PDB file of C-alpha atoms in Angstrom:
ATOM      1  CA  MET A 934      18.989   9.514   1.749  1.00 93.00           C
ATOM      2  CA  HIS A 935      20.666   9.342  -0.997  1.00 95.00           C
ATOM      3  CA  PHE A 936      19.023  10.212  -4.566  1.00 96.00           C
ATOM      4  CA  THR A 937      20.107   7.864  -7.380  1.00 96.00           C
ATOM      5  CA  SER A 938      18.834   9.489 -10.430  1.00 95.00           C
ATOM      6  CA  GLU A 939      16.275  11.881 -11.140  1.00 94.00           C
ATOM      7  CA  ARG A 940      14.362  13.079 -14.328  1.00 93.00           C
ATOM      8  CA  ARG A 941      11.585  15.611 -15.350  1.00 93.00           C
ATOM      9  CA  LEU A 942       8.664  14.225 -16.658  1.00 90.00           C
ATOM     10  CA  ASP A 943       6.133  15.934 -19.483  1.00 85.00           C
ATOM     11  CA  ASP A 944       4.031  16.710 -16.894  1.00 85.00           C
ATOM     12  CA  GLY A 945       6.372  18.571 -14.848  1.00 88.00           C
ATOM     13  CA  VAL A 946       6.354  15.946 -12.248  1.00 93.00           C
ATOM     14  CA  LEU A 947       9.884  15.446 -10.797  1.00 94.00           C
ATOM     15  CA  GLU A 948      10.987  11.196 -10.751  1.00 95.00           C
ATOM     16  CA  ARG A 949      13.665  10.382  -8.529  1.00 96.00           C
ATOM     17  CA  GLU A 950      15.141   7.305  -7.483  1.00 95.00           C
ATOM     18  CA  PHE A 951      16.855   6.796  -3.876  1.00 96.00           C
ATOM     19  CA  THR A 952      18.545   4.672  -1.612  1.00 95.00           C
ATOM     20  CA  LEU A 953      18.164   4.478   2.024  1.00 95.00           C
ATOM     21  CA  GLY A 954      20.375   2.451   3.275  1.00 93.00           C
ATOM     22  CA  GLU A 955      20.069  -0.711   1.894  1.00 92.00           C
ATOM     23  CA  ILE A 956      15.866   0.453   1.009  1.00 94.00           C
ATOM     24  CA  PRO A 957      15.680   1.451  -2.720  1.00 94.00           C
ATOM     25  CA  GLY A 958      12.472   3.657  -3.313  1.00 94.00           C
ATOM     26  CA  THR A 959      11.110   6.227  -6.065  1.00 95.00           C
ATOM     27  CA  LEU A 960      10.040   9.962  -5.142  1.00 97.00           C
ATOM     28  CA  TRP A 961       7.613  11.503  -7.133  1.00 96.00           C
ATOM     29  CA  THR A 962       7.037  15.142  -6.291  1.00 96.00           C
ATOM     30  CA  PRO A 963       4.574  17.855  -8.143  1.00 94.00           C
ATOM     31  CA  GLY A 964       6.280  21.181  -8.229  1.00 81.00           C
ATOM     32  CA  SER A 965       7.657  23.722  -6.504  1.00 75.00           C
ATOM     33  CA  GLU A 966       5.542  23.979  -3.439  1.00 85.00           C
ATOM     34  CA  PRO A 967       5.358  21.397  -0.230  1.00 92.00           C
ATOM     35  CA  ALA A 968       2.929  18.838  -0.662  1.00 95.00           C
ATOM     36  CA  PRO A 969       0.918  16.497   1.394  1.00 96.00           C
ATOM     37  CA  LEU A 970       2.677  12.671   1.244  1.00 97.00           C
ATOM     38  CA  ILE A 971       1.332   9.684   0.122  1.00 97.00           C
ATOM     39  CA  LEU A 972       2.584   5.899   0.808  1.00 97.00           C
ATOM     40  CA  MET A 973       2.037   3.910  -1.874  1.00 93.00           C
ATOM     41  CA  ALA A 974       2.506   0.452  -0.976  1.00 89.00           C
ATOM     42  CA  HIS A 975       2.641  -2.727  -3.219  1.00 79.00           C
ATOM     43  CA  ASN A 976       1.404  -6.150  -2.285  1.00 67.00           C
ATOM     44  CA  ASN A 977       2.913  -8.930  -1.346  1.00 59.00           C
ATOM     45  CA  GLY A 978       6.558  -8.334  -2.728  1.00 58.00           C
ATOM     46  CA  LEU A 979       5.728  -6.771  -5.958  1.00 62.00           C
ATOM     47  CA  PRO A 980       8.469  -4.804  -7.157  1.00 62.00           C
ATOM     48  CA  LYS A 981       8.440  -0.592  -6.771  1.00 69.00           C
ATOM     49  CA  ALA A 982       8.534  -0.399 -10.448  1.00 70.00           C
ATOM     50  CA  ALA A 983       5.675  -2.634 -11.116  1.00 74.00           C
ATOM     51  CA  SER A 984       3.201  -0.648 -13.752  1.00 78.00           C
ATOM     52  CA  ARG A 985      -0.078  -0.470 -11.707  1.00 79.00           C
ATOM     53  CA  LEU A 986       2.006   1.200  -9.157  1.00 84.00           C
ATOM     54  CA  VAL A 987       3.608   3.567 -11.291  1.00 87.00           C
ATOM     55  CA  ALA A 988       0.373   4.728 -13.150  1.00 88.00           C
ATOM     56  CA  ARG A 989      -1.760   5.284  -9.423  1.00 89.00           C
ATOM     57  CA  ALA A 990       1.212   7.006  -8.468  1.00 91.00           C
ATOM     58  CA  ARG A 991       1.391   9.298 -11.647  1.00 92.00           C
ATOM     59  CA  ARG A 992      -2.190  10.126 -11.324  1.00 92.00           C
ATOM     60  CA  SER A 993      -1.792  11.337  -7.641  1.00 94.00           C
ATOM     61  CA  THR A 994       0.544  13.809  -8.247  1.00 94.00           C
ATOM     62  CA  ALA A 995      -1.736  15.115 -10.904  1.00 92.00           C
ATOM     63  CA  TYR A 996      -3.580  15.862  -7.751  1.00 93.00           C
ATOM     64  CA  GLY A 997      -1.085  17.628  -6.413  1.00 94.00           C
ATOM     65  CA  TYR A 998       0.737  15.225  -3.976  1.00 96.00           C
ATOM     66  CA  ALA A 999       4.243  13.798  -3.305  1.00 96.00           C
ATOM     67  CA  VAL A1000       3.998  10.030  -3.698  1.00 97.00           C
ATOM     68  CA  ALA A1001       6.705   7.639  -2.417  1.00 96.00           C
ATOM     69  CA  THR A1002       7.136   3.887  -2.768  1.00 94.00           C
ATOM     70  CA  ILE A1003       9.900   1.494  -1.818  1.00 93.00           C
ATOM     71  CA  ASP A1004      11.366  -2.134  -1.832  1.00 89.00           C
ATOM     72  CA  ALA A1005      10.585  -2.784   1.778  1.00 83.00           C
ATOM     73  CA  ALA A1006      12.465  -6.133   3.245  1.00 80.00           C
ATOM     74  CA  GLY A1007      11.465  -9.193   1.474  1.00 76.00           C
ATOM     75  CA  CYS A1008      10.114  -6.967  -1.504  1.00 77.00           C
ATOM     76  CA  GLY A1009      10.852  -6.559  -4.930  1.00 77.00           C
ATOM     77  CA  ASP A1010      14.579  -6.497  -5.742  1.00 75.00           C
ATOM     78  CA  ARG A1011      15.361  -7.220  -2.080  1.00 81.00           C
ATOM     79  CA  PRO A1012      17.564 -10.316  -1.219  1.00 79.00           C
ATOM     80  CA  ARG A1013      14.795 -13.188   0.116  1.00 77.00           C
ATOM     81  CA  SER A1014      15.704 -16.021   2.539  1.00 77.00           C
ATOM     82  CA  ALA A1015      15.301 -19.475   1.568  1.00 80.00           C
ATOM     83  CA  ALA A1016      12.070 -20.324   3.633  1.00 76.00           C
ATOM     84  CA  ASP A1017      10.715 -17.260   2.009  1.00 75.00           C
ATOM     85  CA  GLU A1018      11.532 -18.271  -1.646  1.00 78.00           C
ATOM     86  CA  GLN A1019      10.294 -22.123  -0.643  1.00 81.00           C
ATOM     87  CA  ALA A1020       6.981 -20.194   1.267  1.00 77.00           C
ATOM     88  CA  ARG A1021       5.825 -18.444  -1.640  1.00 77.00           C
ATOM     89  CA  ALA A1022       6.533 -21.945  -3.773  1.00 82.00           C
ATOM     90  CA  ASP A1023       3.992 -23.559  -1.021  1.00 82.00           C
ATOM     91  CA  LEU A1024       1.623 -21.362  -1.525  1.00 77.00           C
ATOM     92  CA  SER A1025       1.372 -21.069  -5.351  1.00 79.00           C
ATOM     93  CA  ARG A1026       1.144 -25.061  -5.438  1.00 86.00           C
ATOM     94  CA  ALA A1027      -1.705 -24.712  -2.925  1.00 80.00           C
ATOM     95  CA  PHE A1028      -3.482 -22.215  -4.682  1.00 74.00           C
ATOM     96  CA  GLN A1029      -3.412 -24.061  -7.992  1.00 80.00           C
ATOM     97  CA  SER A1030      -4.611 -27.337  -6.274  1.00 82.00           C
ATOM     98  CA  GLY A1031      -7.176 -25.990  -4.334  1.00 77.00           C
ATOM     99  CA  ASP A1032      -5.543 -26.546  -0.959  1.00 79.00           C
ATOM    100  CA  PRO A1033      -5.782 -25.218   2.559  1.00 76.00           C
ATOM    101  CA  VAL A1034      -3.263 -22.071   2.496  1.00 77.00           C
ATOM    102  CA  ASP A1035      -3.948 -20.178   5.415  1.00 79.00           C
ATOM    103  CA  ASP A1036      -1.088 -21.827   7.486  1.00 82.00           C
ATOM    104  CA  ILE A1037       1.604 -21.217   4.574  1.00 78.00           C
ATOM    105  CA  PHE A1038       0.265 -17.634   4.352  1.00 78.00           C
ATOM    106  CA  GLU A1039       0.741 -16.797   7.789  1.00 81.00           C
ATOM    107  CA  SER A1040       4.705 -18.137   7.462  1.00 80.00           C
ATOM    108  CA  PHE A1041       4.873 -15.868   4.516  1.00 79.00           C
ATOM    109  CA  ILE A1042       2.809 -12.618   4.840  1.00 82.00           C
ATOM    110  CA  GLY A1043       3.409 -12.083   8.555  1.00 85.00           C
ATOM    111  CA  PRO A1044       6.930 -12.136   8.873  1.00 85.00           C
ATOM    112  CA  LEU A1045       7.085  -9.941   5.339  1.00 85.00           C
ATOM    113  CA  VAL A1046       4.978  -7.384   7.321  1.00 89.00           C
ATOM    114  CA  ASP A1047       7.342  -6.939  10.650  1.00 90.00           C
ATOM    115  CA  ASN A1048      10.484  -7.108   8.357  1.00 88.00           C
ATOM    116  CA  ALA A1049       8.270  -4.378   5.888  1.00 90.00           C
ATOM    117  CA  VAL A1050       6.956  -1.843   8.417  1.00 94.00           C
ATOM    118  CA  PRO A1051      10.488  -0.711   9.862  1.00 94.00           C
ATOM    119  CA  ASP A1052      11.901   0.601   6.159  1.00 94.00           C
ATOM    120  CA  TRP A1053       8.464   2.501   5.518  1.00 95.00           C
ATOM    121  CA  GLN A1054       8.641   3.981   8.812  1.00 97.00           C
ATOM    122  CA  ALA A1055      12.635   4.517   8.284  1.00 97.00           C
ATOM    123  CA  THR A1056      11.724   6.275   4.913  1.00 96.00           C
ATOM    124  CA  LEU A1057       9.044   8.346   6.682  1.00 97.00           C
ATOM    125  CA  ASP A1058      11.012  10.209   8.579  1.00 97.00           C
ATOM    126  CA  VAL A1059      13.604  11.362   6.413  1.00 97.00           C
ATOM    127  CA  LEU A1060      10.628  11.806   3.481  1.00 97.00           C
ATOM    128  CA  LEU A1061       9.151  14.283   6.266  1.00 97.00           C
ATOM    129  CA  SER A1062      12.493  15.996   6.159  1.00 96.00           C
ATOM    130  CA  LEU A1063      12.630  17.409   2.642  1.00 96.00           C
ATOM    131  CA  PRO A1064      11.560  21.066   2.045  1.00 94.00           C
ATOM    132  CA  GLU A1065       9.544  19.580  -0.537  1.00 94.00           C
ATOM    133  CA  ILE A1066       7.399  17.840   1.596  1.00 96.00           C
ATOM    134  CA  LYS A1067       4.674  18.481   4.393  1.00 89.00           C
ATOM    135  CA  GLY A1068       1.906  16.539   6.256  1.00 83.00           C
ATOM    136  CA  PRO A1069      -0.508  15.158   7.158  1.00 91.00           C
ATOM    137  CA  VAL A1070       0.249  11.702   4.882  1.00 97.00           C
ATOM    138  CA  GLY A1071      -2.116   9.252   3.868  1.00 98.00           C
ATOM    139  CA  TYR A1072      -1.339   5.630   2.998  1.00 97.00           C
ATOM    140  CA  SER A1073      -2.723   3.505  -0.146  1.00 95.00           C
ATOM    141  CA  GLY A1074      -2.355  -0.220  -0.950  1.00 90.00           C
ATOM    142  CA  TRP A1075      -1.452  -3.588   0.437  1.00 89.00           C
ATOM    143  CA  ALA A1076      -3.943  -3.814   3.230  1.00 92.00           C
ATOM    144  CA  ALA A1077      -1.952  -6.225   5.990  1.00 92.00           C
ATOM    145  CA  LEU A1078       0.748  -3.558   5.665  1.00 93.00           C
ATOM    146  CA  GLY A1079      -1.291  -0.444   6.071  1.00 95.00           C
ATOM    147  CA  ILE A1080      -3.179  -1.990   8.797  1.00 96.00           C
ATOM    148  CA  ARG A1081       0.257  -2.397  11.194  1.00 96.00           C
ATOM    149  CA  LEU A1082       1.016   0.972  10.081  1.00 96.00           C
ATOM    150  CA  ALA A1083      -2.058   2.591  11.149  1.00 97.00           C
ATOM    151  CA  VAL A1084      -1.835   1.277  14.366  1.00 97.00           C
ATOM    152  CA  VAL A1085       1.748   2.073  14.926  1.00 97.00           C
ATOM    153  CA  ASP A1086       2.644   5.260  12.893  1.00 97.00           C
ATOM    154  CA  PRO A1087       0.334   8.343  14.279  1.00 96.00           C
ATOM    155  CA  ARG A1088       1.481  10.343  11.147  1.00 97.00           C
ATOM    156  CA  ILE A1089      -0.511   8.327   9.150  1.00 98.00           C
ATOM    157  CA  ALA A1090      -3.990  10.396   8.711  1.00 98.00           C
ATOM    158  CA  ALA A1091      -6.110   8.813   5.843  1.00 98.00           C
ATOM    159  CA  ALA A1092      -5.749   5.045   3.957  1.00 97.00           C
ATOM    160  CA  GLY A1093      -6.822   3.076   1.250  1.00 96.00           C
ATOM    161  CA  PHE A1094      -6.462  -0.377   1.577  1.00 94.00           C
ATOM    162  CA  PHE A1095      -6.785  -3.008  -1.117  1.00 88.00           C
ATOM    163  CA  ALA A1096      -9.027  -5.348   0.212  1.00 80.00           C
ATOM    164  CA  GLY A1097      -8.163  -8.565   0.559  1.00 70.00           C
ATOM    165  CA  GLY A1098      -9.182 -11.891   2.319  1.00 61.00           C
ATOM    166  CA  PHE A1099      -5.922 -13.470   3.167  1.00 75.00           C
ATOM    167  CA  VAL A1100      -4.893 -10.603   5.733  1.00 86.00           C
ATOM    168  CA  PRO A1101      -2.771 -12.719   8.643  1.00 87.00           C
ATOM    169  CA  ARG A1102      -4.683 -13.384  11.778  1.00 88.00           C
ATOM    170  CA  ALA A1103      -2.087 -10.727  13.828  1.00 90.00           C
ATOM    171  CA  GLN A1104      -3.479  -7.405  11.642  1.00 91.00           C
ATOM    172  CA  ARG A1105      -6.991  -8.897  11.929  1.00 92.00           C
ATOM    173  CA  GLU A1106      -6.687  -8.272  15.286  1.00 94.00           C
ATOM    174  CA  GLU A1107      -5.063  -4.705  14.922  1.00 96.00           C
ATOM    175  CA  ALA A1108      -7.892  -3.549  12.621  1.00 96.00           C
ATOM    176  CA  ARG A1109      -9.757  -2.788  15.731  1.00 97.00           C
ATOM    177  CA  GLN A1110      -7.592  -0.102  16.742  1.00 97.00           C
ATOM    178  CA  VAL A1111      -7.557   1.366  12.848  1.00 97.00           C
ATOM    179  CA  THR A1112      -9.698   4.857  13.816  1.00 97.00           C
ATOM    180  CA  ILE A1113      -8.327   6.912  10.979  1.00 98.00           C
ATOM    181  CA  PRO A1114     -10.759   7.734   7.669  1.00 98.00           C
ATOM    182  CA  LEU A1115     -10.532   4.605   5.700  1.00 97.00           C
ATOM    183  CA  LEU A1116     -11.750   3.467   1.974  1.00 97.00           C
ATOM    184  CA  PHE A1117     -11.944   0.110   1.441  1.00 95.00           C
ATOM    185  CA  LEU A1118     -11.901  -1.242  -2.364  1.00 93.00           C
ATOM    186  CA  LEU A1119     -13.255  -4.543  -2.861  1.00 91.00           C
ATOM    187  CA  GLN A1120     -13.043  -7.013  -6.054  1.00 87.00           C
ATOM    188  CA  TRP A1121     -16.460  -9.056  -5.800  1.00 90.00           C
ATOM    189  CA  ASP A1122     -14.681 -11.745  -8.052  1.00 87.00           C
ATOM    190  CA  ASP A1123     -11.211 -11.665  -6.493  1.00 83.00           C
ATOM    191  CA  GLU A1124      -9.815 -15.359  -7.029  1.00 75.00           C
ATOM    192  CA  GLY A1125      -7.272 -15.046  -5.053  1.00 71.00           C
ATOM    193  CA  ASN A1126      -9.137 -13.510  -1.568  1.00 77.00           C
ATOM    194  CA  PRO A1127     -12.331 -14.789   0.465  1.00 83.00           C
ATOM    195  CA  ARG A1128     -14.792 -12.518  -0.065  1.00 88.00           C
ATOM    196  CA  GLN A1129     -16.889 -12.841   3.479  1.00 91.00           C
ATOM    197  CA  ARG A1130     -13.151 -12.338   4.896  1.00 89.00           C
ATOM    198  CA  ALA A1131     -12.942  -9.000   3.208  1.00 91.00           C
ATOM    199  CA  LEU A1132     -16.100  -7.946   4.400  1.00 94.00           C
ATOM    200  CA  ASP A1133     -15.691  -9.273   8.160  1.00 94.00           C
ATOM    201  CA  LEU A1134     -12.318  -7.298   7.990  1.00 94.00           C
ATOM    202  CA  PHE A1135     -13.943  -3.727   6.799  1.00 95.00           C
ATOM    203  CA  ASP A1136     -16.849  -4.564   9.384  1.00 95.00           C
ATOM    204  CA  ALA A1137     -13.935  -5.105  12.068  1.00 95.00           C
ATOM    205  CA  PHE A1138     -12.197  -1.544  11.535  1.00 97.00           C
ATOM    206  CA  GLY A1139     -12.534   0.854  14.022  1.00 97.00           C
ATOM    207  CA  SER A1140     -12.594   3.919  12.209  1.00 97.00           C
ATOM    208  CA  ARG A1141     -16.233   5.989  12.336  1.00 95.00           C
ATOM    209  CA  GLU A1142     -15.515   7.402   8.497  1.00 97.00           C
ATOM    210  CA  LYS A1143     -14.998   4.100   6.519  1.00 97.00           C
ATOM    211  CA  THR A1144     -16.056   3.706   3.338  1.00 96.00           C
ATOM    212  CA  LEU A1145     -16.566   0.294   1.231  1.00 95.00           C
ATOM    213  CA  HIS A1146     -16.313   0.368  -2.661  1.00 95.00           C
ATOM    214  CA  ALA A1147     -17.278  -2.857  -4.438  1.00 92.00           C
ATOM    215  CA  ASN A1148     -16.889  -3.452  -7.739  1.00 90.00           C
ATOM    216  CA  MET A1149     -17.367  -6.389 -10.556  1.00 91.00           C
ATOM    217  CA  GLY A1150     -14.750  -8.365 -11.345  1.00 85.00           C
ATOM    218  CA  GLY A1151     -11.167 -10.471 -10.377  1.00 79.00           C
ATOM    219  CA  HIS A1152      -8.335  -9.572  -8.609  1.00 76.00           C
ATOM    220  CA  VAL A1153      -6.466  -6.937 -11.274  1.00 76.00           C
ATOM    221  CA  GLY A1154      -9.605  -5.332 -12.366  1.00 78.00           C
ATOM    222  CA  THR A1155     -10.362  -2.388 -10.555  1.00 84.00           C
ATOM    223  CA  PRO A1156     -11.514   0.395 -12.168  1.00 84.00           C
ATOM    224  CA  TRP A1157      -9.335   3.295 -12.871  1.00 85.00           C
ATOM    225  CA  PHE A1158     -12.287   5.718 -11.634  1.00 90.00           C
ATOM    226  CA  GLU A1159     -11.626   4.269  -8.367  1.00 89.00           C
ATOM    227  CA  VAL A1160      -8.397   6.114  -8.801  1.00 88.00           C
ATOM    228  CA  GLU A1161     -10.251   9.444  -9.209  1.00 91.00           C
ATOM    229  CA  ASP A1162     -12.491   8.467  -6.133  1.00 93.00           C
ATOM    230  CA  GLY A1163      -9.350   7.537  -4.072  1.00 93.00           C
ATOM    231  CA  ASN A1164      -7.767  10.791  -4.453  1.00 94.00           C
ATOM    232  CA  ARG A1165     -10.838  12.661  -3.592  1.00 95.00           C
ATOM    233  CA  PHE A1166     -11.017  11.268  -0.772  1.00 96.00           C
ATOM    234  CA  TYR A1167      -7.268  11.737   0.288  1.00 97.00           C
ATOM    235  CA  ASP A1168      -8.115  15.775  -1.020  1.00 96.00           C
ATOM    236  CA  ARG A1169     -10.981  15.463   1.766  1.00 96.00           C
ATOM    237  CA  HIS A1170      -8.309  14.422   4.518  1.00 96.00           C
ATOM    238  CA  LEU A1171      -4.914  15.366   3.941  1.00 95.00           C
ATOM    239  CA  LYS A1172      -5.694  19.112   2.361  1.00 89.00           C
TER     240      LYS A1172
END
């Protein structure tokens, strides 16, 4: 891992940009003492610098967590294949016209998850070797990716997912294998995700401790107080 820049923010948090091979990332650490780590993933290929993600990360550091995010394969500014770009365009047109999106979605999101998981695990390997970071590890963000990570990586001790009705079939099946404590955030009027699918996904999780928070509003309308509740959720399971 190579740190390419760093700056000390007004609240004392150290923000560092890094690269790990071809993987670009950002790490926020709250102080001099080793801190539990939260991996914060953005949805469906958005960049790691997305303002909503950065705001969530900064709030979690205020609770005493180290937070890391990356642009995994196919995400953010990472190169995308012609097939990826075509799938994105087809998906956008299908949403706008009201046409079925399941097959297009599977062809796009399924490979994106498959390719992103190794990048996240490689990053986690290195982050846990840093003296300013300690376990256990939490996950926050994109449900499809988080399901796969929770199944394949035992270092993930608790997870908060943003509910999505459009989760690939493979991850819907894998949800039964997720047994860690889980916080599931659902926007009741999410225009891009079928509500019943999200509820069915929550029901499928194998976790004995799982909590569903549903709020009125569309896809980007998650109330800020859910960020606070999320950090208290991590306090219960990572500290």
